[in-house]
Amino acid sequence: MRFIKCFLFTVMLCMVCMVSAQQRNKAYEDYIKKYRHVAVEEMKHYQIPASITLAQGLLESGAGRSLLARKSNNHFGIKCGGSWDGATVRHTDDAPNECFRAYKHARESYRDHSKFLRSGARYAFLFRLKITDYEGWAKGLKKAGYATDPNYATRLINIIELYDLDQYDKKGGLERSEKFPNPHQPYLANELLYVIARPGDTFKQIGKEFDIKSRKLRKYNELPKDYVFKGGEIVYLEQKRRRATKDHIVYVVKNGDSMYSISQMFGIRLSRLYKMNDMNPDSPAPKVGDILRLR
């Protein structure tokens, strides 16, 4: 159990490090939900990372919205080639009126993609990589000439990391994504993991998602057992610290602040915040403009 918790926290830390100004695209999310089962099934049969399959499907088909995907169910931009004896369609890509493979169903496109990589001699070296090495696979696909775009590997990696597709490469990843279809995004404050509560959240629900006992969550966040989340609250997944980081020495109180909200904002235990400022729970609330020590 301790190993599992450490693993989950490591995964969450990686997710936090990947958070950027980029926003997820709903069309991409819908595509992932629709085809993640197929990608995982293909991974089990052909040993191609599900993250790579999904990222390629997203990129090559524009999340299933490209003309080639809509009219011919070709989600991977695979051209006819000399060995193809199935249905075909003409489409302008690198050159006008090129020959592409056509399928009856998108699932057939996924299976053909697996066979295409598995049987292609130039892709053989990829299967010596670990199933979880999506970066190696992405760079290897570009090296093998899957696409002419010089930024192809980077684009695949960015998609995988933005949409956490590598979770599907791990055992139990698909089951977890279905159990928690709308997971909380972890963030960092004072080098501590936290999430933002949603209306209707409970300690039990958040604890189950992150494998933390609900009583520990209450203790970490110094909240009563009967507290009802209104949405927007900071919920720490670890014990808050005794002081803030070195770049937060003091804080000027703003309108609407309380000692508790400040302790949550900076990941400091409430009792320590009181002590650093020669206050106690019975002291008058800080006024706007007051300067509080954070370390």
XYZ file of C-alpha atoms in Angstrom:
295
model
C 0.000 0.000 0.000
C 2.836 2.395 0.831
C 4.411 1.699 -2.574
C 1.107 2.388 -4.336
C 0.686 5.696 -2.503
C 4.248 6.729 -3.348
C 3.639 5.802 -6.972
C 0.414 7.817 -7.122
C 2.086 10.841 -5.585
C 4.957 10.556 -8.073
C 2.445 10.461 -10.920
C 0.638 13.481 -9.491
C 3.884 15.404 -9.157
C 4.653 14.703 -12.796
C 1.184 15.919 -13.727
C 1.742 19.113 -11.762
C 5.041 19.756 -13.517
C 3.315 19.414 -16.879
C 0.557 21.930 -16.137
C 0.904 24.947 -18.387
C -1.144 27.708 -19.913
C -2.405 25.197 -22.482
C -6.071 24.352 -22.231
C -7.503 20.950 -23.013
C -9.684 20.686 -26.098
C -13.078 19.080 -25.498
C -13.055 17.456 -28.929
C -9.763 15.797 -28.001
C -11.160 14.636 -24.655
C -14.256 13.189 -26.333
C -12.077 11.357 -28.863
C -9.948 9.879 -26.068
C -13.006 8.625 -24.193
C -14.369 7.086 -27.379
C -11.226 5.255 -28.481
C -9.156 4.615 -25.345
C -10.596 1.099 -24.989
C -9.575 0.286 -28.549
C -6.072 1.695 -28.004
C -5.565 -0.359 -24.831
C -6.857 -3.479 -26.569
C -4.399 -2.931 -29.410
C -1.586 -2.420 -26.887
C -2.353 -5.793 -25.283
C -2.216 -7.554 -28.644
C 0.583 -5.709 -30.438
C 2.669 -4.088 -27.666
C 2.312 -0.552 -28.985
C 1.809 2.019 -26.197
C -1.832 3.069 -26.013
C -0.644 6.641 -25.434
C 1.167 6.629 -28.778
C -1.793 5.131 -30.624
C -4.189 7.698 -29.152
C -1.826 10.618 -29.738
C -1.279 9.586 -33.347
C -5.010 9.148 -33.855
C -5.660 12.595 -32.413
C -2.937 14.271 -34.438
C -3.458 12.475 -37.748
C -7.263 12.692 -37.745
C -7.761 16.016 -35.972
C -9.616 14.153 -33.217
C -11.669 12.289 -35.808
C -12.767 15.457 -37.606
C -10.514 15.314 -40.677
C -12.072 14.557 -44.053
C -10.026 11.365 -44.312
C -11.313 10.154 -40.929
C -14.934 11.155 -41.514
C -15.256 9.798 -45.053
C -12.876 6.828 -44.971
C -12.404 6.016 -41.254
C -8.650 6.433 -41.735
C -7.474 7.813 -38.384
C -3.728 7.405 -38.914
C -3.071 8.818 -42.344
C -1.796 5.485 -43.663
C -1.263 5.549 -47.421
C -2.041 2.614 -49.705
C 1.426 1.163 -50.292
C 2.211 -1.695 -52.626
C 0.859 -4.447 -50.347
C -2.576 -2.905 -49.700
C -5.444 -4.657 -51.512
C -8.352 -3.154 -49.575
C -10.571 -0.157 -50.274
C -8.858 3.119 -51.160
C -9.609 6.810 -51.366
C -7.842 9.711 -53.062
C -6.754 12.585 -50.848
C -4.317 15.497 -51.173
C -1.583 15.382 -48.533
C 2.142 15.810 -49.319
C 1.181 15.614 -52.969
C -2.117 16.026 -54.846
C -4.528 13.108 -55.170
C -2.553 10.559 -53.144
C -3.853 7.055 -52.432
C -4.935 6.341 -48.840
C -6.399 3.273 -47.218
C -10.141 3.280 -46.467
C -11.968 1.276 -43.797
C -15.554 0.379 -42.943
C -15.100 1.255 -39.271
C -12.618 3.262 -37.202
C -11.756 0.110 -35.244
C -10.400 -1.409 -38.463
C -8.157 1.626 -38.841
C -6.772 1.054 -35.354
C -6.082 -2.619 -36.069
C -4.417 -1.810 -39.396
C -2.267 0.816 -37.657
C -1.052 -1.854 -35.220
C -0.288 -4.299 -38.021
C 1.373 -1.556 -40.070
C 3.848 -0.780 -37.284
C 4.325 -4.369 -36.184
C 5.082 -5.688 -39.665
C 7.166 -2.773 -40.917
C 10.899 -3.532 -40.810
C 11.783 0.119 -40.272
C 9.704 0.176 -37.057
C 11.138 -3.050 -35.599
C 13.558 -1.236 -33.271
C 10.635 0.460 -31.510
C 9.470 -2.833 -30.045
C 12.681 -3.093 -28.053
C 11.606 -0.028 -26.067
C 9.621 -0.262 -22.854
C 5.862 -0.003 -23.270
C 5.940 3.028 -20.961
C 8.629 4.880 -22.959
C 6.295 7.101 -24.945
C 9.049 9.661 -25.573
C 11.252 6.991 -27.147
C 8.364 5.791 -29.285
C 7.469 9.296 -30.435
C 11.049 10.113 -31.408
C 11.446 6.681 -32.992
C 8.376 7.107 -35.180
C 9.765 10.388 -36.486
C 13.199 8.808 -37.033
C 11.632 5.902 -38.939
C 9.841 8.325 -41.250
C 6.227 7.866 -40.164
C 5.596 11.571 -40.831
C 7.407 14.357 -42.657
C 6.625 17.009 -40.040
C 9.966 17.869 -38.338
C 8.104 18.523 -35.077
C 6.113 15.283 -35.198
C 7.709 13.715 -32.102
C 7.333 16.895 -30.049
C 3.695 17.233 -31.024
C 2.960 13.633 -30.018
C 4.727 14.074 -26.674
C 2.881 17.330 -25.979
C -0.480 15.671 -26.636
C 0.372 12.703 -24.422
C 1.462 14.915 -21.550
C -1.353 17.455 -21.845
C -4.034 14.741 -21.834
C -2.228 12.310 -19.473
C -2.401 9.572 -22.098
C 0.523 7.699 -20.556
C -1.837 6.528 -17.801
C -3.247 4.054 -20.330
C 0.188 2.460 -20.765
C 0.202 1.367 -17.125
C -1.568 -1.581 -15.579
C -4.960 -0.522 -14.264
C -4.743 2.885 -15.963
C -7.899 2.411 -18.025
C -9.873 1.126 -15.043
C -8.777 4.098 -12.948
C -9.747 6.587 -15.656
C -13.229 5.051 -15.774
C -13.556 4.984 -12.007
C -12.604 8.661 -11.844
C -13.785 10.056 -15.207
C -13.334 13.672 -14.136
C -10.252 13.617 -11.886
C -9.093 16.602 -9.880
C -6.017 18.368 -11.259
C -3.214 18.405 -8.641
C -1.253 21.619 -8.063
C 1.674 22.647 -5.868
C 1.870 25.227 -3.071
C 4.717 25.342 -0.561
C 5.979 22.162 -2.281
C 2.749 20.426 -1.242
C 0.166 18.759 -3.452
C -3.348 20.172 -3.369
C -6.538 20.102 -5.425
C -9.401 22.547 -5.790
C -12.679 21.264 -4.365
C -15.815 21.180 -6.478
C -19.360 21.748 -5.223
C -20.632 18.511 -3.717
C -17.176 17.034 -3.092
C -16.674 15.080 0.110
C -13.580 14.056 2.013
C -14.481 10.453 1.259
C -14.639 11.036 -2.520
C -11.387 12.987 -2.702
C -9.698 10.508 -0.378
C -10.794 7.582 -2.531
C -9.488 9.245 -5.679
C -6.031 9.834 -4.184
C -5.918 6.799 -1.871
C -5.860 8.882 1.307
C -8.070 8.244 4.320
C -10.757 10.892 4.728
C -9.802 11.561 8.351
C -6.259 12.362 7.234
C -7.587 14.823 4.652
C -9.648 16.533 7.351
C -6.598 16.691 9.580
C -4.337 18.026 6.834
C -6.842 20.766 6.053
C -7.908 21.455 9.631
C -11.601 21.097 8.871
C -14.450 19.509 10.880
C -15.947 16.163 9.961
C -19.254 17.689 8.876
C -17.689 20.308 6.584
C -19.477 20.606 3.240
C -17.413 21.773 0.260
C -18.940 24.743 -1.535
C -16.392 24.576 -4.360
C -13.160 26.473 -4.825
C -11.546 25.462 -1.543
C -7.897 24.414 -1.445
C -7.636 20.810 -0.255
C -4.153 19.633 0.671
C -3.216 16.008 0.104
C -0.300 16.254 2.535
C 0.352 17.718 5.973
C 0.817 21.485 5.752
C 4.215 22.886 6.699
C 5.407 25.015 9.611
C 6.206 27.997 7.387
C 6.022 29.260 3.837
C 8.739 29.032 1.204
C 11.598 31.557 1.161
C 9.958 33.621 -1.558
C 6.975 34.308 0.721
C 8.291 36.071 3.826
C 5.273 38.234 4.653
C 1.736 38.760 3.394
C -0.397 41.876 3.265
C -3.970 41.053 4.297
C -6.597 41.673 1.620
C -10.344 42.052 1.750
C -12.043 38.715 2.456
C -8.936 37.087 3.953
C -8.996 35.110 7.186
C -6.216 33.437 9.110
C -7.482 30.093 7.833
C -7.677 31.152 4.177
C -4.145 32.551 4.421
C -2.886 29.330 5.991
C -4.421 27.392 3.086
C -3.118 29.810 0.481
C 0.481 29.304 1.610
C 0.296 25.742 2.955
C 1.056 26.694 6.558
C -0.483 25.031 9.606
C -2.963 27.416 11.174
C -1.473 27.068 14.649
C 1.961 27.991 13.321
C 0.587 31.038 11.483
C -0.958 32.257 14.739
C 2.264 31.632 16.668
C 4.532 33.402 14.140
C 2.343 36.480 14.464
C 1.945 36.398 18.267
C -1.745 35.636 17.908
C -4.142 32.922 19.006
C -7.578 31.761 17.818
C -9.232 34.272 20.164
C -7.267 37.212 18.783
C -9.114 39.810 16.657
C -9.193 38.925 12.957
C -6.464 40.611 10.901
C -7.535 43.824 9.172
C -6.996 44.754 5.540
C -3.471 46.085 5.192
C -2.069 44.187 8.169
C 1.266 42.494 7.508
C 1.543 38.863 8.597
C 4.721 36.840 8.876
C 4.736 33.635 6.871
C 8.101 32.259 8.059
